[in-house]
Coordinates of C-alpha atoms in Angstrom, one line a residue:
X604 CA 0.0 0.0 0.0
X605 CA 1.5 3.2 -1.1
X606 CA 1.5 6.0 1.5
X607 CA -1.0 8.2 -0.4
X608 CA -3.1 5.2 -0.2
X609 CA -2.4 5.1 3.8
X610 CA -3.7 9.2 4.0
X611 CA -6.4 9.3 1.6
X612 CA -9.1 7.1 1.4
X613 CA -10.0 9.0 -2.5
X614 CA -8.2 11.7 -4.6
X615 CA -10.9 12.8 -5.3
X616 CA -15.2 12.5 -4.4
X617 CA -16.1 12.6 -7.9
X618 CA -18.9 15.6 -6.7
X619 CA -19.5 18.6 -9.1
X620 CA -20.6 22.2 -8.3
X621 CA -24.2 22.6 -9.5
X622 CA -25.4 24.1 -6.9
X623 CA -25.7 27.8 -7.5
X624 CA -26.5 30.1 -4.2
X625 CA -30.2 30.6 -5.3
X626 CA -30.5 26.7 -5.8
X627 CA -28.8 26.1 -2.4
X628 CA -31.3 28.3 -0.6
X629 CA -33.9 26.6 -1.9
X630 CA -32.5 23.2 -1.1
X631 CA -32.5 24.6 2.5
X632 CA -36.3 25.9 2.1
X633 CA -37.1 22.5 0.8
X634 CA -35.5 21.0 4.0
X635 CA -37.7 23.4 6.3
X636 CA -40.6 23.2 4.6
X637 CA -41.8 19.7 4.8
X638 CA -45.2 19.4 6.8
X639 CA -44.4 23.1 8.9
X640 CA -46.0 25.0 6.0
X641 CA -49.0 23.3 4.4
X642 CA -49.5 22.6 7.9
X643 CA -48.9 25.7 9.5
X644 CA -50.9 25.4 12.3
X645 CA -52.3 21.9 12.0
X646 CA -49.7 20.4 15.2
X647 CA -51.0 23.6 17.7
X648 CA -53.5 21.3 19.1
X649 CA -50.8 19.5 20.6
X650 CA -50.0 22.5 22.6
X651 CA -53.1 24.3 23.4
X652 CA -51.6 26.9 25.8
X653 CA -54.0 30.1 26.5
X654 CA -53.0 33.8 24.7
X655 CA -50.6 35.7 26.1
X656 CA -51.3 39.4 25.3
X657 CA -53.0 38.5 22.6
X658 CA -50.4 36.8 20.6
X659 CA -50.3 32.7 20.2
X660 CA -47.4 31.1 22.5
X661 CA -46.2 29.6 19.6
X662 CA -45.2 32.6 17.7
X663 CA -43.5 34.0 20.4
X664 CA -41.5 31.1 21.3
X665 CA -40.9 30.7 17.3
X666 CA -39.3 34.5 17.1
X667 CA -37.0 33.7 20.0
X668 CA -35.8 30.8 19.0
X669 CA -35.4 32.4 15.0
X670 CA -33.7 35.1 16.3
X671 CA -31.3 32.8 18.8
X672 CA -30.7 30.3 15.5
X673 CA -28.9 33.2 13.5
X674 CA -26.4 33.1 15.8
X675 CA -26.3 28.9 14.4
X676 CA -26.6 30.3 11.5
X677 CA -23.5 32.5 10.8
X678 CA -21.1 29.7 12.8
X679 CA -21.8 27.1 9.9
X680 CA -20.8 29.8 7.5
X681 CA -17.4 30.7 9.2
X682 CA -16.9 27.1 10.1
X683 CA -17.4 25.7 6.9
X684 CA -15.6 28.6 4.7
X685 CA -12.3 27.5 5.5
X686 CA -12.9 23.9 4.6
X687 CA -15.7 23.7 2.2
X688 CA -16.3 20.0 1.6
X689 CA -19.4 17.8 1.7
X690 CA -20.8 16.6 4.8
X691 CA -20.5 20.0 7.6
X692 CA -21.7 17.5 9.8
X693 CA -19.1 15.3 9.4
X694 CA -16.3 16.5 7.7
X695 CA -15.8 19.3 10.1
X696 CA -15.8 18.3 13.6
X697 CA -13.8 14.9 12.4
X698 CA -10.9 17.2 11.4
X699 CA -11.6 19.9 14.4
X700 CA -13.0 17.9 17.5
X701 CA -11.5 14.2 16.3
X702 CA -12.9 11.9 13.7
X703 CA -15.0 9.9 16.7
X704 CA -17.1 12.8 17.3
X705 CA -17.4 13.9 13.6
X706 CA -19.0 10.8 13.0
X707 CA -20.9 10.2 16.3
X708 CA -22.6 13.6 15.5
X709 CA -23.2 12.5 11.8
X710 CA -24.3 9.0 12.8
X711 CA -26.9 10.6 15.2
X712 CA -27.9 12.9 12.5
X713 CA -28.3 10.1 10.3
X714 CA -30.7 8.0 12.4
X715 CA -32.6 11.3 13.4
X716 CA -33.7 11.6 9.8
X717 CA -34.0 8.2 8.7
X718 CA -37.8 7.8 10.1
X719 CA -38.5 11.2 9.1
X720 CA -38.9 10.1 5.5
X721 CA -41.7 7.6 6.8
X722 CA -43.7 10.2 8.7
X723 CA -43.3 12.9 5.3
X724 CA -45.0 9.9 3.2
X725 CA -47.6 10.0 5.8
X726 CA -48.7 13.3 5.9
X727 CA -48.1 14.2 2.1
X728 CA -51.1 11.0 2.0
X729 CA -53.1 13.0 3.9
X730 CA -52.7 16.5 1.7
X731 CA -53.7 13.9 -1.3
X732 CA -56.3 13.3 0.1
X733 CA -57.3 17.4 1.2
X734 CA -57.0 17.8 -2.5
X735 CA -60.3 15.2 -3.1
X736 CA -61.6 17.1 -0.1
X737 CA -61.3 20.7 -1.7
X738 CA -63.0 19.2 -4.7
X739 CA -65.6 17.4 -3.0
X740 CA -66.3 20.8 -0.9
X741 CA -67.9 22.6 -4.3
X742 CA -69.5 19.7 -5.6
X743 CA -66.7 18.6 -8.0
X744 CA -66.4 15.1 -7.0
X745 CA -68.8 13.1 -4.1
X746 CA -66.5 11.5 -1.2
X747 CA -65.7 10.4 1.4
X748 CA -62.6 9.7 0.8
X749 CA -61.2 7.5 3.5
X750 CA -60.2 5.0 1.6
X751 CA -57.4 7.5 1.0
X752 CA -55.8 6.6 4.3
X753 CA -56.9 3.0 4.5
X754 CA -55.2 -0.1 3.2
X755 CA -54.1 -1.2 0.9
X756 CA -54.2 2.7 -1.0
X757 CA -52.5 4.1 2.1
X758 CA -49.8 1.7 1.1
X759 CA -49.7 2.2 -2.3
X760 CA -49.7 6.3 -2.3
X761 CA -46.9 6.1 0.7
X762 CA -44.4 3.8 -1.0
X763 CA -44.7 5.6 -4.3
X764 CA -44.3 9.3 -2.4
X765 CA -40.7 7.7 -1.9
X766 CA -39.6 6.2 -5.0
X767 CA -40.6 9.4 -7.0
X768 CA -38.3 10.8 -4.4
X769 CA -35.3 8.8 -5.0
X770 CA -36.0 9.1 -8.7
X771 CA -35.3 12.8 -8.3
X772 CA -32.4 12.2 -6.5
X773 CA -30.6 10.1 -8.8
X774 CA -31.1 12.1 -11.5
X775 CA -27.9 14.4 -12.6
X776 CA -27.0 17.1 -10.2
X777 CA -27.8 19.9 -12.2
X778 CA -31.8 18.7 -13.3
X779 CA -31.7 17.3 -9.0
X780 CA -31.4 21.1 -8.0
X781 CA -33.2 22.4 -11.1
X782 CA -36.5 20.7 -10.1
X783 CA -36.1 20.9 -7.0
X784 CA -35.6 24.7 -7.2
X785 CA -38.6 25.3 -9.7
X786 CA -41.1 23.0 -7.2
X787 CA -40.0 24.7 -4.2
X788 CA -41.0 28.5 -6.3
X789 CA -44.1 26.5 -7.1
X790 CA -45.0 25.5 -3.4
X791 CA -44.0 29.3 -2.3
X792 CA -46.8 30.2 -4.8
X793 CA -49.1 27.8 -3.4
X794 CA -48.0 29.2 0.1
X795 CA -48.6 33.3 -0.7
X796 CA -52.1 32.3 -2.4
X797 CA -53.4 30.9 1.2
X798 CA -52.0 34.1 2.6
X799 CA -54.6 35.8 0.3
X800 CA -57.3 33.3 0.9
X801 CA -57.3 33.9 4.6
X802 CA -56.9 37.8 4.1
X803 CA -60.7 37.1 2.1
X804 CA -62.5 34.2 3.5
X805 CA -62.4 35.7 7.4
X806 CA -65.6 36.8 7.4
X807 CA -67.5 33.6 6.0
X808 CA -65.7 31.1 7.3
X809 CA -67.7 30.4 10.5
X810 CA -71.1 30.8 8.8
X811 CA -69.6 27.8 5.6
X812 CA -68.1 25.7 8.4
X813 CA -71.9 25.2 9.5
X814 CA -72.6 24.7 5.9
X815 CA -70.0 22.3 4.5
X816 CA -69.5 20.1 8.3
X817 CA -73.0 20.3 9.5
X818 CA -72.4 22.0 12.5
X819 CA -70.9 25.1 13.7
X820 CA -67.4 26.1 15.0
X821 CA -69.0 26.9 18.4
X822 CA -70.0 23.2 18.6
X823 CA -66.1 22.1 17.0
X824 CA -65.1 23.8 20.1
X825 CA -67.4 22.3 22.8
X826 CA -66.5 18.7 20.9
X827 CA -62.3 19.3 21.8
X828 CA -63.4 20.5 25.2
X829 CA -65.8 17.4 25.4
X830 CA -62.8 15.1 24.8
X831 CA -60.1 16.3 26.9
X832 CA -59.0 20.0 25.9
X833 CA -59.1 23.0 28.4
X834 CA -59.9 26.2 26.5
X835 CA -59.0 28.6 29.4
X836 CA -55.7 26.2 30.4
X837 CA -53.0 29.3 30.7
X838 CA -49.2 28.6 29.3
X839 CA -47.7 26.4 32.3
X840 CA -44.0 25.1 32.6
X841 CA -44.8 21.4 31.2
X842 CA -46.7 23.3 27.9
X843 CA -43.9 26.0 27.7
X844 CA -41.2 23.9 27.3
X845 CA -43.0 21.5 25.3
X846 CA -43.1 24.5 22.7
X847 CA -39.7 25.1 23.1
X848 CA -38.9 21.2 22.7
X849 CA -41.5 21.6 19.7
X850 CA -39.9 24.6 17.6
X851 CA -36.1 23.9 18.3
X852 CA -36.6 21.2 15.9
X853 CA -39.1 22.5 13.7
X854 CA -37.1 25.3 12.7
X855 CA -33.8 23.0 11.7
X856 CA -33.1 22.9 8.4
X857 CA -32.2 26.3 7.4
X858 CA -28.1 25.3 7.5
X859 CA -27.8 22.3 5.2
X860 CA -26.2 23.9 2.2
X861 CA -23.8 23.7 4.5
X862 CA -23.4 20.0 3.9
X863 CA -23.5 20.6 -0.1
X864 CA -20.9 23.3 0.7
X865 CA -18.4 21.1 -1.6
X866 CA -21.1 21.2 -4.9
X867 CA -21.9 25.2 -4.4
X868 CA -20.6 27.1 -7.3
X869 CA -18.6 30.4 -7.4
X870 CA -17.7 32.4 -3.8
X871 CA -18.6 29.6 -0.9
X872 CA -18.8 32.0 1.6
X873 CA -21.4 34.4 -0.2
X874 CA -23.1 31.3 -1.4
X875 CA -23.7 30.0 2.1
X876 CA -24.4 33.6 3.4
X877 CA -27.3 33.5 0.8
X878 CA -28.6 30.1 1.3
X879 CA -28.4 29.9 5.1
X880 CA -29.3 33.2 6.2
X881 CA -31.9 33.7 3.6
X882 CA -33.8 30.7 4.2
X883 CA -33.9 31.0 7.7
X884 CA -35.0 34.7 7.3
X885 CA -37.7 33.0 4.9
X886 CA -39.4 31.2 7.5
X887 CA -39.3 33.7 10.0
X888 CA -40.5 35.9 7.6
X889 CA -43.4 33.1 6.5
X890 CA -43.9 31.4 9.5
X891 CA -44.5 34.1 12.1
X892 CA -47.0 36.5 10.4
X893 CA -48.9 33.5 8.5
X894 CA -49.7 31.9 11.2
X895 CA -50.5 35.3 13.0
X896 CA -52.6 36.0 10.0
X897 CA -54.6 32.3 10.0
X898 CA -55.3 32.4 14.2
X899 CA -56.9 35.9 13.8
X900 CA -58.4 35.6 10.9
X901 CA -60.3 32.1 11.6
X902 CA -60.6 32.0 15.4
X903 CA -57.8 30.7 17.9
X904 CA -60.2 28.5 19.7
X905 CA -61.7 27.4 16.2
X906 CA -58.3 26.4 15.0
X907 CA -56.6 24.7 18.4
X908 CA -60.1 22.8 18.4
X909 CA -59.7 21.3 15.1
X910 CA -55.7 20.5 15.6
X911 CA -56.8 19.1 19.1
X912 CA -59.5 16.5 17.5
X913 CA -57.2 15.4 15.0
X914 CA -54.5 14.5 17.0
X915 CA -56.8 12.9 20.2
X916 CA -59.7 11.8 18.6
X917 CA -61.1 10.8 15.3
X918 CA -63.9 13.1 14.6
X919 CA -61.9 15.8 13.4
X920 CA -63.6 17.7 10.2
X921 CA -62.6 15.6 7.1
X922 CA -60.6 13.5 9.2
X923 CA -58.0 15.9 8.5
X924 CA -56.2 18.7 10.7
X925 CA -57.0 22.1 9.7
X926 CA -54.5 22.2 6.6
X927 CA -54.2 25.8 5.2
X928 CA -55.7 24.9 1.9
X929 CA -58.1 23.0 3.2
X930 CA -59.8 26.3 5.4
X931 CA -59.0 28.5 2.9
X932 CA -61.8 26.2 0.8
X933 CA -64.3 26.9 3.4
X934 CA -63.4 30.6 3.7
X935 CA -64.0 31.0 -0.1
X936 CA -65.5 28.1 -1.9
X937 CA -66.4 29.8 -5.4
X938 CA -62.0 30.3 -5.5
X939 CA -61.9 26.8 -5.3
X940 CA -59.0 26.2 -8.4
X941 CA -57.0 28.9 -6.3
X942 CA -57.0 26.5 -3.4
X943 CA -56.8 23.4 -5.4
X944 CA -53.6 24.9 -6.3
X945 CA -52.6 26.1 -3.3
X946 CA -52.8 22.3 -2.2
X947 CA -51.2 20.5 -5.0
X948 CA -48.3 23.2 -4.2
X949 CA -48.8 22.2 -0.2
X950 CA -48.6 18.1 -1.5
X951 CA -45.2 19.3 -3.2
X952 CA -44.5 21.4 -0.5
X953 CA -43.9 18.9 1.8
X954 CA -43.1 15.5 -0.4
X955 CA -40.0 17.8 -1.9
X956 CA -38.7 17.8 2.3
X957 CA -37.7 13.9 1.1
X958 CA -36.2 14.3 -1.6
X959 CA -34.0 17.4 -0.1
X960 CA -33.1 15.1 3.3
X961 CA -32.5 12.2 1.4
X962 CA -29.4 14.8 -0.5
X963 CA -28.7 16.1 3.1
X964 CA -28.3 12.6 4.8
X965 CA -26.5 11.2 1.3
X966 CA -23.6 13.7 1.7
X967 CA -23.1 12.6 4.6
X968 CA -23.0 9.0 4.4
X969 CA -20.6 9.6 1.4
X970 CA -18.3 11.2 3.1
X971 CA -17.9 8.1 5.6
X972 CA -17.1 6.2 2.3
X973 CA -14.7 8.6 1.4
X974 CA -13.1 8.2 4.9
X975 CA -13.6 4.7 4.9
X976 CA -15.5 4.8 8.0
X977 CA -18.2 2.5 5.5
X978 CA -17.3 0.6 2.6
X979 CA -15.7 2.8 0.3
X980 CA -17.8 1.5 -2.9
X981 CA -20.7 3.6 -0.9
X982 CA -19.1 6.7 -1.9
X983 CA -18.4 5.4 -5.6
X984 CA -20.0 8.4 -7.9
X985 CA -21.6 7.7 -11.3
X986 CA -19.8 8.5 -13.9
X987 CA -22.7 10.3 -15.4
X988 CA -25.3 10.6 -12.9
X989 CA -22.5 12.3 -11.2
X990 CA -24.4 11.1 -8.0
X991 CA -23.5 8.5 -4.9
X992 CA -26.2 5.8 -6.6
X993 CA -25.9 2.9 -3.7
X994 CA -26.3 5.5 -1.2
X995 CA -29.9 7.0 -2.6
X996 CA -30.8 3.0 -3.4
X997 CA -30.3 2.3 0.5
X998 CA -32.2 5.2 1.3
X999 CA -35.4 4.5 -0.5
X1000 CA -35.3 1.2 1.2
X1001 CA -34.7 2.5 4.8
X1002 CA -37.6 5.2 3.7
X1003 CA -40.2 2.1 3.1
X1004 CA -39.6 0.5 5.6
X1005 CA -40.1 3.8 8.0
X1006 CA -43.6 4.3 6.4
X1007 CA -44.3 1.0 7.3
X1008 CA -43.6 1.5 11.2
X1009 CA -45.4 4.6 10.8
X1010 CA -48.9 3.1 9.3
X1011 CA -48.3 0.3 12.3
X1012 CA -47.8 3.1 15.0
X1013 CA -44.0 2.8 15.9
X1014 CA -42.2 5.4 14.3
X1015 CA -39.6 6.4 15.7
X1016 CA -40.6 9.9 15.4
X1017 CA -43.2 9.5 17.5
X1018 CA -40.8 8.4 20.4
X1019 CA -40.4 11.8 23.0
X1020 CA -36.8 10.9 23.2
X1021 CA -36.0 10.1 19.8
X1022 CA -35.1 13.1 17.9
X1023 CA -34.1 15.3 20.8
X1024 CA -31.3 12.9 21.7
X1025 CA -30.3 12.2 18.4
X1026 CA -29.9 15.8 17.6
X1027 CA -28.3 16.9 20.7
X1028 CA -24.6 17.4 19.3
X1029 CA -25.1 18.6 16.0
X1030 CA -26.8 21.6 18.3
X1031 CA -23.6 22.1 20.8
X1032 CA -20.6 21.2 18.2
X1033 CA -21.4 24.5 16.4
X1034 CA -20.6 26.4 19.8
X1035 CA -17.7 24.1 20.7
X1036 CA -16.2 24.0 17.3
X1037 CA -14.9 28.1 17.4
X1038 CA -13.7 27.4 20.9
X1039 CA -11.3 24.7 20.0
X1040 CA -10.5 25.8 16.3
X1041 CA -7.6 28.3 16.5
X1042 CA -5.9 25.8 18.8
X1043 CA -6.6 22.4 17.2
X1044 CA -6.7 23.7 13.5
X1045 CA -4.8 27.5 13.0
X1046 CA -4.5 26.9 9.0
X1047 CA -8.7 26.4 9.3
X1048 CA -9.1 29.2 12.0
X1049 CA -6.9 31.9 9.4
X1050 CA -9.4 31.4 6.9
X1051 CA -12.8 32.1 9.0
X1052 CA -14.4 34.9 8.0
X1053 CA -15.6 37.3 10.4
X1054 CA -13.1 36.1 12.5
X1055 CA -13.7 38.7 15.7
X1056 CA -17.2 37.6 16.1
X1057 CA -16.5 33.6 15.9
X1058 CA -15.7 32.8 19.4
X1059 CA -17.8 35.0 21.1
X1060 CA -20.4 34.0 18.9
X1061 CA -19.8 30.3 19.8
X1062 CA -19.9 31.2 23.7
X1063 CA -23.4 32.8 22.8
X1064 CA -24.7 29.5 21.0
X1065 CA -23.4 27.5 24.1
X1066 CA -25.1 30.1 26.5
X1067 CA -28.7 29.8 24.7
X1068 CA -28.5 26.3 23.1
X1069 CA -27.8 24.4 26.6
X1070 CA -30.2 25.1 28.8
X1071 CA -32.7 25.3 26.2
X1072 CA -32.3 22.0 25.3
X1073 CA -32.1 20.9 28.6
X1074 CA -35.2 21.9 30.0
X1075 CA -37.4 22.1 26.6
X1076 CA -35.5 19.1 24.2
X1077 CA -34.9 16.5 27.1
X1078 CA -37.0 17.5 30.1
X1079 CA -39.8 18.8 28.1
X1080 CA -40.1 16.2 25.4
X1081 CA -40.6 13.3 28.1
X1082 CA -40.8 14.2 32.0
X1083 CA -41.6 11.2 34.1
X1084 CA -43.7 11.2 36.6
X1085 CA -44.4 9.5 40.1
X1086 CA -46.7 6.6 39.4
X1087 CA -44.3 5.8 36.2
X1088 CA -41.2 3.2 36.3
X1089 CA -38.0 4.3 34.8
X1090 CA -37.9 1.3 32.5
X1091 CA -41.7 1.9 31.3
X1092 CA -40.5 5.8 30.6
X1093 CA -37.2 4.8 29.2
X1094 CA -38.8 2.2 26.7
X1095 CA -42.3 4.4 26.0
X1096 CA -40.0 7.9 25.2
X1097 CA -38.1 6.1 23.2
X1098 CA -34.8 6.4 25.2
X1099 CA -33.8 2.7 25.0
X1100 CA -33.7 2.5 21.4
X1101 CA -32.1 5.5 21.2
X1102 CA -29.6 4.2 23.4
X1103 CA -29.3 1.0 21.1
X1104 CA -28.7 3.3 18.2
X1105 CA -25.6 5.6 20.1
X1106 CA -24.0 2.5 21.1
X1107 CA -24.4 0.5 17.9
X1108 CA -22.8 3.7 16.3
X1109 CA -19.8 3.9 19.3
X1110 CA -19.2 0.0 18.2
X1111 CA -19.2 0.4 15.2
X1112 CA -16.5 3.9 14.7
X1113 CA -13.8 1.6 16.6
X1114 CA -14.5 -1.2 15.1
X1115 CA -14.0 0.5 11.6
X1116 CA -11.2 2.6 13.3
X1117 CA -9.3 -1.2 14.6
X1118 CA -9.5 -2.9 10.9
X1119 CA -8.8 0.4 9.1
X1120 CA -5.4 0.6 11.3
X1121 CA -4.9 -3.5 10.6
X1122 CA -5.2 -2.7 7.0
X1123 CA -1.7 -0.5 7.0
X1124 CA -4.3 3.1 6.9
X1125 CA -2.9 5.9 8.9
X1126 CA -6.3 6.3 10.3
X1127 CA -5.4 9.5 12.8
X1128 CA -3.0 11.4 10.4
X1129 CA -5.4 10.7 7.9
X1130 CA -8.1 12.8 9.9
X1131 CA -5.6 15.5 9.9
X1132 CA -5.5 16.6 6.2
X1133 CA -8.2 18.1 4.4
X1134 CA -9.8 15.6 2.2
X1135 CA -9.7 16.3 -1.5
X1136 CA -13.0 17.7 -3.5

């Protein structure tokens, strides 16, 4: 073995830059988007806290925890600058913090996501099947339609939701970013046309609820109260850090061009400045107002009442939560193609958040190969496709086989524990990371930009990220209480197979790291160079 062979695992990924900044932000919009915006206030019923001043809980908590994630936002820009190669989540802390953290905090990410693409492939069912409900509201087409979300259609719709996803991701880079691009414009149409239909269909929305469901909202309300919900419950600890637990993650998503970094063309640093900061500036931008707009608009109690049946009972309207499309057709009826639009754009909204992940979580498994942490003939590129084929293959089969624990009831995602554990490092190592640079790596820390601001700014992402995801990501998402064993909470949150997953990953780096060294590779020195593009 020669000794280039002992420090390199590649000369070179095999990766091209197609990824313009304008393609990248919407790569990073695509990420975001996935059920948060068709669904924009569809999962408040799961935190049916009181007003406070007038404004929803959930916004305030959402323009906090915006405003705290810029600070997130501009480390992965001057943290990834100075080495811009795929896989941020990997690439970097391996070479800054050690190559078993790099991929402990990828292999976390990894598993984080994996179930994700079962629970997208369930709700992008479910806006199918708001789009037979829009047309069945003006007489179009006669329903019901819950054979939508039975077996064996459930099945079928959920299984092809992912292959058309890894269809688009094996296709060249350059048409993969393309369409992806041109869908995402197309779901921000479908997005700014509900805006419009709620700023219209406000004042007959109560009076066609009675109409189209039979009875009126007063009665929708008395039904959630009926079953469970307290209409005059104020925001307590438990349901204020729940909302914290709730939004920390929702709002994720904004920073993966970061992990394309390697296939962004031109300036990296401008590029990632545009695609980072803009998309999270999007959904503030989006999020807060819209939602603002829909709770005012249609009724808070109207709207926590219909998220609250749909999530505790099954007597929600439609069967459905309320999906923005979906009350915009009540509002308004005779605009009926405007929302039918507005939902095909909300089925693409959130479908195109598998596709996008599937690239994320790709990157970084390919970057193991490249490392040889997994075989390296995972991180063999197409010599046309230009893509990492076995990679997106193995994805569309974990994806499946997610939707199927999701249609049985034991997703993952569902698990308290599940995604706040999983995602706890790739939170902190983006505080740590400026910290330890200018010691560990001074050739990386010369070439951060903004280079006053980086390490205060990393002691201001450890001051806010900690304790907020103490109390809200591990506290909030599962507290246990008297009457409850530890082993019943450990196995019904979810910590025991997230447990399972840390370890198996912890086995698996030194066992990699053991044969690697056994093999002749300079495993450590070779964590010390820059890998090649």
């Amino acid at each position: 073995m020669t000794e280039e062979e002992k420090l390199f695992a590649r000369k070179a990924s095999g990766l091209i830059k197609e990824a313009s900044a304008t393609k990248a932000a919407f790569f990073n919009i695509a990420n975001i988007m996935g059920s948060k915006f068709a669904w924009s206030v569809a999962y408040l019923g799961l935190f049916p806290a009181g007003l406070i001043l007038g404004w929803p809980p959930y916004l305030l908590i959402c323009l906090m925890i915006g405003l705290l994630s810029y600070i997130t936002a501009i480390l992965y820009i001057q943290f990834t600058t100075p080495m811009p190669r795929s896989g941020a989540d990997y690439v970097i802390p391996a070479r800054i913090l050690g190559p078993f953290w790099g991929f402990i905090n990828s292999w976390m990410i990894v598993w984080s996501w994996l179930p994700v693409w079962g629970w997208m492939a369930w709700v992008t069912v479910r806006n199918f099947k708001q789009l037979l409900d829009v047309l069945s509201i003006v007489n179009i087409i006669q329903g019901p339609f819950g054979y939508i979300t039975s077996s064996p259609m459930v099945w079928i719709l959920g299984i092809l939701t992912i292959v058309f996803a890894m269809i688009l991701c094996i296709l060249p880079p350059r048409r993969y970013y393309t369409i992806l691009s041109a869908l995402a414009v197309f779901s921000i149409i479908g997005l700014i046309l509900t805006i419009v239909g709620v700023v219209i269909g406000m004042s007959t929305f109560e009076s066609n609820f009675q109409r189209y469901l039979g009875y009126s909202t007063t009665e929708l309300v008395n039904r959630a109260i009926e079953n469970g919900w307290d209409p005059n419950e104020t925001l307590t600890f438990n349901s204020l850090i729940g909302l914290l637990g709730y939004v920390l993650f929702v709002i994720g998503g904004y920073q993966y061009s970061a992990t394309i970094s390697g296939e962004i063309k031109g300036d990296v640093k401008k590029g990632l400045t545009i695609s980072i900061i803009g998309s999270l500036t999007f959904f503030m931008l989006y999020q807060i107002p819209f939602v603002w707009l829909i709770l005012t608009g249609f009724g808070y109690r109207n709207i926590i009442a219909w998220s609250y049946l749909f999530w505790n009972t099954d007597i929600a309207p439609f069967g459905l939560p309320p999906i923005n499309a979906l009350i915009c057709t009540i509002g308004t009826p005779n605009l009926w193609p405007l929302w039918f639009i507005a939902g095909v754009a909300g089925v693409f909204g959130t479908w195109l958040c598998i596709p996008a992940s599937m690239v994320y979580i790709n990157r970084q498994i390919f970057a193991w190969g490249i490392d040889r942490m997994v075989p390296k003939t995972l991180a063999d590129v197409h010599p046309r496709l230009h893509q990492p084929m076995k990679i997106f293959i193995l994805e569309g089969l974990v994806g499946t086989i997610f939707f199927a624990t999701t249609i049985t009831g034991v997703n993952p995602v569902s698990y308290a524990l599940w995604t706040t554990l999983l995602m706890s490092t790739s939170l902190i190592f983006p505080g740590i990371i400026p910290i330890v640079m200018k010691k560990r790596r001074p050739d990386l820390y010369r070439a951060v930009p903004w280079k006053k601001a980086f390490v205060p700014l990393g002691i201001l992402q450890l001051a806010w990220i900690i304790p907020v995801y103490l109390i809200a990501g591990v506290y909030g998402s599962a507290p246990i209480t008297p009457e409850m064993s530890l082993w019943s909470w450990a196995i019904t949150t979810g910590l025991v197979a997230t447990l399972v997953v840390i370890i198996a990953g912890v086995i698996i780096y030194y066992s990699v790291r053991a044969w690697n060294i056994k093999q002749g590779i300079e495993f450590d020195k070779m964590f010390k160079l820059i890998p090649p593009e």
